PDB file of C-alpha atoms in Angstrom:
ATOM      1  CA  MET A   1     -20.566  -7.162   4.292  1.00  0.00           C
ATOM      2  CA  ARG A   2     -18.102  -9.747   2.984  1.00  0.00           C
ATOM      3  CA  ILE A   3     -16.971  -8.726  -0.487  1.00  0.00           C
ATOM      4  CA  LEU A   4     -15.054 -10.574  -3.171  1.00  0.00           C
ATOM      5  CA  VAL A   5     -12.939  -7.962  -4.972  1.00  0.00           C
ATOM      6  CA  LEU A   6     -12.030  -8.890  -8.532  1.00  0.00           C
ATOM      7  CA  SER A   7     -10.452  -7.131 -11.479  1.00  0.00           C
ATOM      8  CA  ASP A   8      -9.150  -7.804 -14.969  1.00  0.00           C
ATOM      9  CA  VAL A   9     -10.607 -11.231 -15.712  1.00  0.00           C
ATOM     10  CA  HIS A  10      -9.979 -10.516 -19.406  1.00  0.00           C
ATOM     11  CA  ALA A  11     -12.269 -13.268 -20.715  1.00  0.00           C
ATOM     12  CA  ASN A  12     -10.321 -15.981 -18.895  1.00  0.00           C
ATOM     13  CA  LEU A  13     -13.150 -18.238 -17.760  1.00  0.00           C
ATOM     14  CA  ALA A  14     -10.919 -20.917 -16.225  1.00  0.00           C
ATOM     15  CA  ALA A  15      -9.256 -18.356 -13.965  1.00  0.00           C
ATOM     16  CA  PHE A  16     -12.581 -16.717 -13.071  1.00  0.00           C
ATOM     17  CA  GLN A  17     -14.228 -19.999 -12.120  1.00  0.00           C
ATOM     18  CA  THR A  18     -11.188 -21.121 -10.127  1.00  0.00           C
ATOM     19  CA  VAL A  19     -11.255 -17.919  -8.082  1.00  0.00           C
ATOM     20  CA  LEU A  20     -14.968 -18.341  -7.353  1.00  0.00           C
ATOM     21  CA  ASP A  21     -14.354 -21.920  -6.234  1.00  0.00           C
ATOM     22  CA  ASP A  22     -11.367 -20.940  -4.089  1.00  0.00           C
ATOM     23  CA  ALA A  23     -13.295 -18.168  -2.337  1.00  0.00           C
ATOM     24  CA  ALA A  24     -16.550 -20.126  -1.972  1.00  0.00           C
ATOM     25  CA  GLY A  25     -18.418 -19.438   1.259  1.00  0.00           C
ATOM     26  CA  LYS A  26     -16.260 -16.431   2.155  1.00  0.00           C
ATOM     27  CA  TRP A  27     -18.180 -13.617   0.472  1.00  0.00           C
ATOM     28  CA  ASP A  28     -21.668 -12.212  -0.073  1.00  0.00           C
ATOM     29  CA  LYS A  29     -21.175  -9.819  -2.989  1.00  0.00           C
ATOM     30  CA  ILE A  30     -18.713  -9.166  -5.814  1.00  0.00           C
ATOM     31  CA  TRP A  31     -17.148  -5.793  -6.464  1.00  0.00           C
ATOM     32  CA  TYR A  32     -15.761  -6.026  -9.986  1.00  0.00           C
ATOM     33  CA  LEU A  33     -13.228  -3.359 -11.028  1.00  0.00           C
ATOM     34  CA  GLY A  34     -13.339  -3.633 -14.817  1.00  0.00           C
ATOM     35  CA  ASP A  35     -11.887  -5.307 -17.905  1.00  0.00           C
ATOM     36  CA  LEU A  36     -14.142  -8.327 -17.939  1.00  0.00           C
ATOM     37  CA  VAL A  37     -13.246  -8.930 -21.594  1.00  0.00           C
ATOM     38  CA  GLY A  38     -10.226  -8.548 -23.868  1.00  0.00           C
ATOM     39  CA  TYR A  39      -7.266 -10.870 -24.535  1.00  0.00           C
ATOM     40  CA  GLY A  40      -8.983 -14.120 -23.521  1.00  0.00           C
ATOM     41  CA  PRO A  41     -11.223 -16.669 -25.275  1.00  0.00           C
ATOM     42  CA  ASN A  42     -14.456 -16.526 -23.229  1.00  0.00           C
ATOM     43  CA  PRO A  43     -15.924 -13.004 -23.193  1.00  0.00           C
ATOM     44  CA  ASN A  44     -19.609 -13.974 -23.256  1.00  0.00           C
ATOM     45  CA  GLU A  45     -19.149 -16.775 -20.741  1.00  0.00           C
ATOM     46  CA  CYS A  46     -17.430 -14.407 -18.304  1.00  0.00           C
ATOM     47  CA  VAL A  47     -20.241 -11.858 -18.627  1.00  0.00           C
ATOM     48  CA  GLU A  48     -22.781 -14.611 -17.987  1.00  0.00           C
ATOM     49  CA  LEU A  49     -20.842 -15.923 -14.982  1.00  0.00           C
ATOM     50  CA  LEU A  50     -20.662 -12.516 -13.320  1.00  0.00           C
ATOM     51  CA  HIS A  51     -24.412 -12.120 -13.868  1.00  0.00           C
ATOM     52  CA  ARG A  52     -25.118 -15.174 -11.715  1.00  0.00           C
ATOM     53  CA  TYR A  53     -23.991 -13.368  -8.574  1.00  0.00           C
ATOM     54  CA  ASP A  54     -24.910 -10.252  -6.649  1.00  0.00           C
ATOM     55  CA  HIS A  55     -22.425  -7.668  -7.874  1.00  0.00           C
ATOM     56  CA  VAL A  56     -21.508  -4.117  -8.664  1.00  0.00           C
ATOM     57  CA  ALA A  57     -19.190  -3.680 -11.618  1.00  0.00           C
ATOM     58  CA  LEU A  58     -17.100  -1.166 -13.529  1.00  0.00           C
ATOM     59  CA  SER A  59     -16.038  -0.853 -17.143  1.00  0.00           C
ATOM     60  CA  GLY A  60     -12.342  -0.890 -18.062  1.00  0.00           C
ATOM     61  CA  ASN A  61     -10.322   0.203 -21.057  1.00  0.00           C
ATOM     62  CA  HIS A  62     -10.594  -3.173 -22.794  1.00  0.00           C
ATOM     63  CA  ASP A  63     -14.338  -3.170 -22.215  1.00  0.00           C
ATOM     64  CA  TRP A  64     -14.457   0.276 -23.807  1.00  0.00           C
ATOM     65  CA  ALA A  65     -12.284  -0.950 -26.679  1.00  0.00           C
ATOM     66  CA  ALA A  66     -14.657  -3.856 -27.311  1.00  0.00           C
ATOM     67  CA  LEU A  67     -17.520  -1.341 -27.408  1.00  0.00           C
ATOM     68  CA  ASP A  68     -15.572   0.829 -29.903  1.00  0.00           C
ATOM     69  CA  LYS A  69     -15.608   3.643 -27.324  1.00  0.00           C
ATOM     70  CA  LEU A  70     -11.810   3.848 -27.231  1.00  0.00           C
ATOM     71  CA  ASP A  71      -9.206   4.446 -29.923  1.00  0.00           C
ATOM     72  CA  ILE A  72      -7.115   1.262 -30.079  1.00  0.00           C
ATOM     73  CA  SER A  73      -4.287   2.732 -32.151  1.00  0.00           C
ATOM     74  CA  ASP A  74      -2.146   2.872 -28.991  1.00  0.00           C
ATOM     75  CA  PHE A  75      -2.687  -0.825 -28.296  1.00  0.00           C
ATOM     76  CA  ASN A  76       0.061  -3.196 -29.390  1.00  0.00           C
ATOM     77  CA  GLN A  77      -0.538  -5.475 -32.381  1.00  0.00           C
ATOM     78  CA  GLU A  78      -1.602  -8.498 -30.325  1.00  0.00           C
ATOM     79  CA  ALA A  79      -3.962  -6.478 -28.140  1.00  0.00           C
ATOM     80  CA  ARG A  80      -5.574  -4.868 -31.206  1.00  0.00           C
ATOM     81  CA  ALA A  81      -6.134  -8.288 -32.753  1.00  0.00           C
ATOM     82  CA  ALA A  82      -7.774  -9.497 -29.544  1.00  0.00           C
ATOM     83  CA  VAL A  83     -10.014  -6.409 -29.408  1.00  0.00           C
ATOM     84  CA  LEU A  84     -11.228  -6.960 -32.966  1.00  0.00           C
ATOM     85  CA  TRP A  85     -11.896 -10.640 -32.278  1.00  0.00           C
ATOM     86  CA  THR A  86     -13.766  -9.728 -29.088  1.00  0.00           C
ATOM     87  CA  ARG A  87     -15.930  -7.197 -30.914  1.00  0.00           C
ATOM     88  CA  ASP A  88     -16.964  -9.866 -33.407  1.00  0.00           C
ATOM     89  CA  THR A  89     -17.621 -12.428 -30.676  1.00  0.00           C
ATOM     90  CA  LEU A  90     -19.631 -10.520 -28.080  1.00  0.00           C
ATOM     91  CA  THR A  91     -23.403 -11.044 -28.141  1.00  0.00           C
ATOM     92  CA  GLU A  92     -25.838  -8.150 -28.091  1.00  0.00           C
ATOM     93  CA  GLU A  93     -26.638  -8.984 -24.474  1.00  0.00           C
ATOM     94  CA  SER A  94     -22.969  -8.884 -23.489  1.00  0.00           C
ATOM     95  CA  LEU A  95     -22.412  -5.610 -25.323  1.00  0.00           C
ATOM     96  CA  ALA A  96     -25.425  -4.028 -23.632  1.00  0.00           C
ATOM     97  CA  PHE A  97     -24.182  -5.115 -20.209  1.00  0.00           C
ATOM     98  CA  LEU A  98     -20.661  -3.748 -20.772  1.00  0.00           C
ATOM     99  CA  ASP A  99     -22.101  -0.510 -22.134  1.00  0.00           C
ATOM    100  CA  SER A 100     -24.154  -0.045 -18.968  1.00  0.00           C
ATOM    101  CA  LEU A 101     -21.144   0.007 -16.656  1.00  0.00           C
ATOM    102  CA  PRO A 102     -19.482   3.148 -15.282  1.00  0.00           C
ATOM    103  CA  ALA A 103     -15.699   3.390 -14.993  1.00  0.00           C
ATOM    104  CA  LYS A 104     -15.912   4.856 -11.476  1.00  0.00           C
ATOM    105  CA  ARG A 105     -18.393   4.685  -8.622  1.00  0.00           C
ATOM    106  CA  THR A 106     -18.670   5.021  -4.841  1.00  0.00           C
ATOM    107  CA  GLN A 107     -19.728   2.211  -2.524  1.00  0.00           C
ATOM    108  CA  ASP A 108     -20.039   3.139   1.149  1.00  0.00           C
ATOM    109  CA  GLN A 109     -16.566   4.333   2.251  1.00  0.00           C
ATOM    110  CA  PHE A 110     -14.913   3.106  -0.931  1.00  0.00           C
ATOM    111  CA  THR A 111     -14.218   4.768  -4.257  1.00  0.00           C
ATOM    112  CA  LEU A 112     -14.026   2.178  -7.031  1.00  0.00           C
ATOM    113  CA  ALA A 113     -12.219   3.001 -10.279  1.00  0.00           C
ATOM    114  CA  HIS A 114     -10.863   0.762 -12.983  1.00  0.00           C
ATOM    115  CA  ALA A 115      -7.586   2.593 -13.569  1.00  0.00           C
ATOM    116  CA  SER A 116      -7.326   5.546 -11.158  1.00  0.00           C
ATOM    117  CA  PRO A 117      -9.701   7.963  -9.442  1.00  0.00           C
ATOM    118  CA  ARG A 118      -8.243  10.787 -11.544  1.00  0.00           C
ATOM    119  CA  HIS A 119      -8.520   9.072 -14.946  1.00  0.00           C
ATOM    120  CA  PRO A 120     -10.789   6.059 -14.369  1.00  0.00           C
ATOM    121  CA  VAL A 121     -10.311   4.293 -17.703  1.00  0.00           C
ATOM    122  CA  TRP A 122      -6.651   4.588 -18.636  1.00  0.00           C
ATOM    123  CA  GLU A 123      -4.145   5.925 -16.067  1.00  0.00           C
ATOM    124  CA  TYR A 124      -1.710   3.411 -14.554  1.00  0.00           C
ATOM    125  CA  ILE A 125      -0.783   3.873 -10.883  1.00  0.00           C
ATOM    126  CA  LEU A 126       2.715   2.444 -11.079  1.00  0.00           C
ATOM    127  CA  ASP A 127       4.888   5.033  -9.361  1.00  0.00           C
ATOM    128  CA  TYR A 128       5.016   7.160  -6.235  1.00  0.00           C
ATOM    129  CA  GLU A 129       4.200  10.479  -7.887  1.00  0.00           C
ATOM    130  CA  THR A 130       1.132   9.180  -9.760  1.00  0.00           C
ATOM    131  CA  ALA A 131      -0.143   7.564  -6.577  1.00  0.00           C
ATOM    132  CA  ARG A 132       0.430  10.743  -4.541  1.00  0.00           C
ATOM    133  CA  GLU A 133      -1.477  12.879  -7.035  1.00  0.00           C
ATOM    134  CA  ASN A 134      -4.379  10.445  -7.128  1.00  0.00           C
ATOM    135  CA  PHE A 135      -4.980  10.711  -3.380  1.00  0.00           C
ATOM    136  CA  GLU A 136      -6.291  14.201  -4.172  1.00  0.00           C
ATOM    137  CA  HIS A 137      -8.946  12.781  -6.495  1.00  0.00           C
ATOM    138  CA  PHE A 138     -11.105  10.801  -4.087  1.00  0.00           C
ATOM    139  CA  THR A 139     -12.777  11.900  -0.870  1.00  0.00           C
ATOM    140  CA  THR A 140     -13.595   8.522   0.670  1.00  0.00           C
ATOM    141  CA  PRO A 141     -11.112   6.892   3.044  1.00  0.00           C
ATOM    142  CA  TYR A 142     -10.435   4.011   0.665  1.00  0.00           C
ATOM    143  CA  CYS A 143     -10.008   3.589  -3.091  1.00  0.00           C
ATOM    144  CA  LEU A 144      -9.905   0.309  -5.027  1.00  0.00           C
ATOM    145  CA  VAL A 145      -8.403   0.116  -8.527  1.00  0.00           C
ATOM    146  CA  GLY A 146      -7.304  -2.461 -11.084  1.00  0.00           C
ATOM    147  CA  HIS A 147      -5.742  -1.977 -14.540  1.00  0.00           C
ATOM    148  CA  THR A 148      -2.057  -2.558 -13.725  1.00  0.00           C
ATOM    149  CA  HIS A 149      -2.609  -6.282 -13.018  1.00  0.00           C
ATOM    150  CA  ILE A 150      -0.277  -5.954 -10.010  1.00  0.00           C
ATOM    151  CA  PRO A 151      -1.559  -6.405  -6.440  1.00  0.00           C
ATOM    152  CA  VAL A 152      -0.456  -3.651  -4.085  1.00  0.00           C
ATOM    153  CA  LEU A 153      -1.600  -1.467  -1.182  1.00  0.00           C
ATOM    154  CA  ILE A 154      -0.504   2.182  -1.058  1.00  0.00           C
ATOM    155  CA  ALA A 155      -1.219   4.015   2.190  1.00  0.00           C
ATOM    156  CA  GLU A 156      -1.079   7.697   3.076  1.00  0.00           C
ATOM    157  CA  ASP A 157      -0.003   8.550   6.620  1.00  0.00           C
ATOM    158  CA  GLU A 158      -0.941  11.610   8.654  1.00  0.00           C
ATOM    159  CA  GLY A 159       1.944  13.574   7.174  1.00  0.00           C
ATOM    160  CA  ASP A 160       0.763  12.839   3.617  1.00  0.00           C
ATOM    161  CA  GLU A 161       3.716  10.525   3.095  1.00  0.00           C
ATOM    162  CA  LEU A 162       3.094   7.293   1.206  1.00  0.00           C
ATOM    163  CA  PHE A 163       4.227   3.769   1.920  1.00  0.00           C
ATOM    164  CA  VAL A 164       3.765   0.703  -0.238  1.00  0.00           C
ATOM    165  CA  LEU A 165       2.795  -2.742   1.000  1.00  0.00           C
ATOM    166  CA  THR A 166       3.359  -5.692  -1.302  1.00  0.00           C
ATOM    167  CA  PRO A 167       1.041  -8.621  -0.660  1.00  0.00           C
ATOM    168  CA  THR A 168       1.442 -11.272   1.966  1.00  0.00           C
ATOM    169  CA  TYR A 169      -1.249 -13.683   0.917  1.00  0.00           C
ATOM    170  CA  LYS A 170      -4.071 -14.700   3.258  1.00  0.00           C
ATOM    171  CA  GLU A 171      -2.830 -12.260   5.883  1.00  0.00           C
ATOM    172  CA  THR A 172      -5.469  -9.977   7.403  1.00  0.00           C
ATOM    173  CA  ILE A 173      -4.793  -6.262   6.922  1.00  0.00           C
ATOM    174  CA  TYR A 174      -6.685  -3.812   9.130  1.00  0.00           C
ATOM    175  CA  LEU A 175      -7.505  -0.685   7.144  1.00  0.00           C
ATOM    176  CA  GLU A 176      -8.788   1.355  10.109  1.00  0.00           C
ATOM    177  CA  ASP A 177      -8.345   5.115   9.594  1.00  0.00           C
ATOM    178  CA  THR A 178      -5.519   5.033   7.031  1.00  0.00           C
ATOM    179  CA  ARG A 179      -6.318   6.348   3.553  1.00  0.00           C
ATOM    180  CA  VAL A 180      -5.348   3.746   0.988  1.00  0.00           C
ATOM    181  CA  ILE A 181      -5.367   2.895  -2.692  1.00  0.00           C
ATOM    182  CA  ILE A 182      -5.502  -0.875  -3.145  1.00  0.00           C
ATOM    183  CA  ASN A 183      -5.193  -3.020  -6.257  1.00  0.00           C
ATOM    184  CA  PRO A 184      -6.272  -6.689  -5.850  1.00  0.00           C
ATOM    185  CA  GLY A 185      -4.309  -7.760  -8.944  1.00  0.00           C
ATOM    186  CA  SER A 186      -5.655  -9.519 -12.007  1.00  0.00           C
ATOM    187  CA  VAL A 187      -7.765 -12.665 -12.118  1.00  0.00           C
ATOM    188  CA  GLY A 188      -7.039 -13.574 -15.715  1.00  0.00           C
ATOM    189  CA  GLN A 189      -3.883 -11.708 -16.765  1.00  0.00           C
ATOM    190  CA  PRO A 190      -1.411 -11.369 -13.850  1.00  0.00           C
ATOM    191  CA  ARG A 191       1.652  -9.257 -14.651  1.00  0.00           C
ATOM    192  CA  ASP A 192       3.801  -9.523 -11.559  1.00  0.00           C
ATOM    193  CA  SER A 193       5.692 -12.651 -12.664  1.00  0.00           C
ATOM    194  CA  ASP A 194       3.244 -14.860 -10.744  1.00  0.00           C
ATOM    195  CA  PRO A 195       0.854 -16.659 -13.106  1.00  0.00           C
ATOM    196  CA  ARG A 196      -1.679 -17.523 -10.399  1.00  0.00           C
ATOM    197  CA  ALA A 197      -5.038 -15.732 -10.428  1.00  0.00           C
ATOM    198  CA  ALA A 198      -5.195 -12.826  -7.958  1.00  0.00           C
ATOM    199  CA  TYR A 199      -8.169 -11.640  -5.957  1.00  0.00           C
ATOM    200  CA  ALA A 200      -9.006 -10.124  -2.570  1.00  0.00           C
ATOM    201  CA  LEU A 201     -11.504 -10.456   0.256  1.00  0.00           C
ATOM    202  CA  LEU A 202     -12.811  -7.329   1.957  1.00  0.00           C
ATOM    203  CA  ASN A 203     -15.024  -7.021   5.007  1.00  0.00           C
ATOM    204  CA  SER A 204     -16.547  -3.561   4.642  1.00  0.00           C
ATOM    205  CA  GLU A 205     -17.844  -3.523   8.232  1.00  0.00           C
ATOM    206  CA  ASP A 206     -14.729  -4.765  10.034  1.00  0.00           C
ATOM    207  CA  LEU A 207     -12.522  -2.948   7.490  1.00  0.00           C
ATOM    208  CA  THR A 208     -10.259  -5.901   6.883  1.00  0.00           C
ATOM    209  CA  TRP A 209      -8.569  -6.890   3.633  1.00  0.00           C
ATOM    210  CA  GLU A 210      -6.858 -10.081   2.457  1.00  0.00           C
ATOM    211  CA  PHE A 211      -4.863 -10.609  -0.748  1.00  0.00           C
ATOM    212  CA  HIS A 212      -5.225 -14.092  -2.269  1.00  0.00           C
ATOM    213  CA  ARG A 213      -3.636 -16.128  -5.090  1.00  0.00           C
ATOM    214  CA  VAL A 214      -4.747 -19.426  -6.582  1.00  0.00           C
ATOM    215  CA  ALA A 215      -3.370 -21.596  -9.385  1.00  0.00           C
ATOM    216  CA  TYR A 216      -5.767 -22.260 -12.257  1.00  0.00           C
ATOM    217  CA  PRO A 217      -5.549 -24.507 -15.357  1.00  0.00           C
ATOM    218  CA  ILE A 218      -3.588 -22.107 -17.562  1.00  0.00           C
ATOM    219  CA  GLU A 219      -3.170 -24.725 -20.272  1.00  0.00           C
ATOM    220  CA  GLU A 220      -6.953 -24.875 -20.683  1.00  0.00           C
ATOM    221  CA  THR A 221      -7.161 -21.169 -21.468  1.00  0.00           C
ATOM    222  CA  GLN A 222      -4.095 -21.363 -23.719  1.00  0.00           C
ATOM    223  CA  ALA A 223      -5.566 -24.265 -25.715  1.00  0.00           C
ATOM    224  CA  GLN A 224      -8.812 -22.336 -26.286  1.00  0.00           C
ATOM    225  CA  MET A 225      -6.922 -19.234 -27.400  1.00  0.00           C
ATOM    226  CA  ARG A 226      -4.842 -21.216 -29.874  1.00  0.00           C
ATOM    227  CA  GLU A 227      -7.865 -23.017 -31.250  1.00  0.00           C
ATOM    228  CA  LEU A 228      -9.601 -19.682 -31.839  1.00  0.00           C
ATOM    229  CA  GLY A 229      -6.551 -18.182 -33.538  1.00  0.00           C
ATOM    230  CA  LEU A 230      -5.861 -15.519 -30.929  1.00  0.00           C
ATOM    231  CA  PRO A 231      -2.262 -14.235 -30.924  1.00  0.00           C
ATOM    232  CA  GLU A 232       0.261 -16.778 -29.647  1.00  0.00           C
ATOM    233  CA  ALA A 233       2.052 -14.150 -27.551  1.00  0.00           C
ATOM    234  CA  LEU A 234      -1.103 -13.565 -25.528  1.00  0.00           C
ATOM    235  CA  ALA A 235      -1.480 -17.271 -24.841  1.00  0.00           C
ATOM    236  CA  ALA A 236       2.181 -17.874 -24.008  1.00  0.00           C
ATOM    237  CA  ARG A 237       2.475 -14.998 -21.531  1.00  0.00           C
ATOM    238  CA  LEU A 238      -0.147 -16.535 -19.225  1.00  0.00           C
ATOM    239  CA  ALA A 239       2.329 -19.193 -18.115  1.00  0.00           C
ATOM    240  CA  TYR A 240       4.793 -16.537 -16.966  1.00  0.00           C
ATOM    241  CA  GLY A 241       2.501 -14.024 -15.297  1.00  0.00           C
ATOM    242  CA  TRP A 242       3.537 -11.248 -17.638  1.00  0.00           C
TER     243      TRP A 242
END
């Protein structure tokens, strides 16, 4: 099956729609890795857009925060303000959908988790040791995560050593028998100093993977955020990919 792998849209409808347009005709189903809402100006519209397509989806920490299932005292001031605005903005239908989502699930040979297989809602896989420990927490050959907003592939070789592959976009990667943790990056909130929306294409039968990036109308999202009174820092950072 041809799968469009997405994560961390964060209520950025312009980025979400641009990714769908860019990948048109190349996929049959969406695997969504969590954080559909939070930060951005279009939470209900993004829920509705995902619903139009065949998909499986996870819940992320910002989805949990919007549902008041997560203590937001550790969030920074701007993120807390966005959470409170999102809570007030989400419809009952959107809330029910987000509340129905797990933070971790298995699809065929793939473990899907928003943050990590060990701590599916919150843990960031940003260093060698955290990655190494997380390989012990899934039994499938492959694990897909989001949460860090940084695209990366981490592979475990036969000697349990890890190596990290940073993306070369539109290049086919053959997964074969190597155990991997892969992050497709963020659609709506990239944080690797590249403001373009990130996504990936997976063929679950051929076991091939491609990282992709596409520019979207950032100024459109920024204008909506400013009009709605969302924190300026959250709007400004979109232009810098951080």
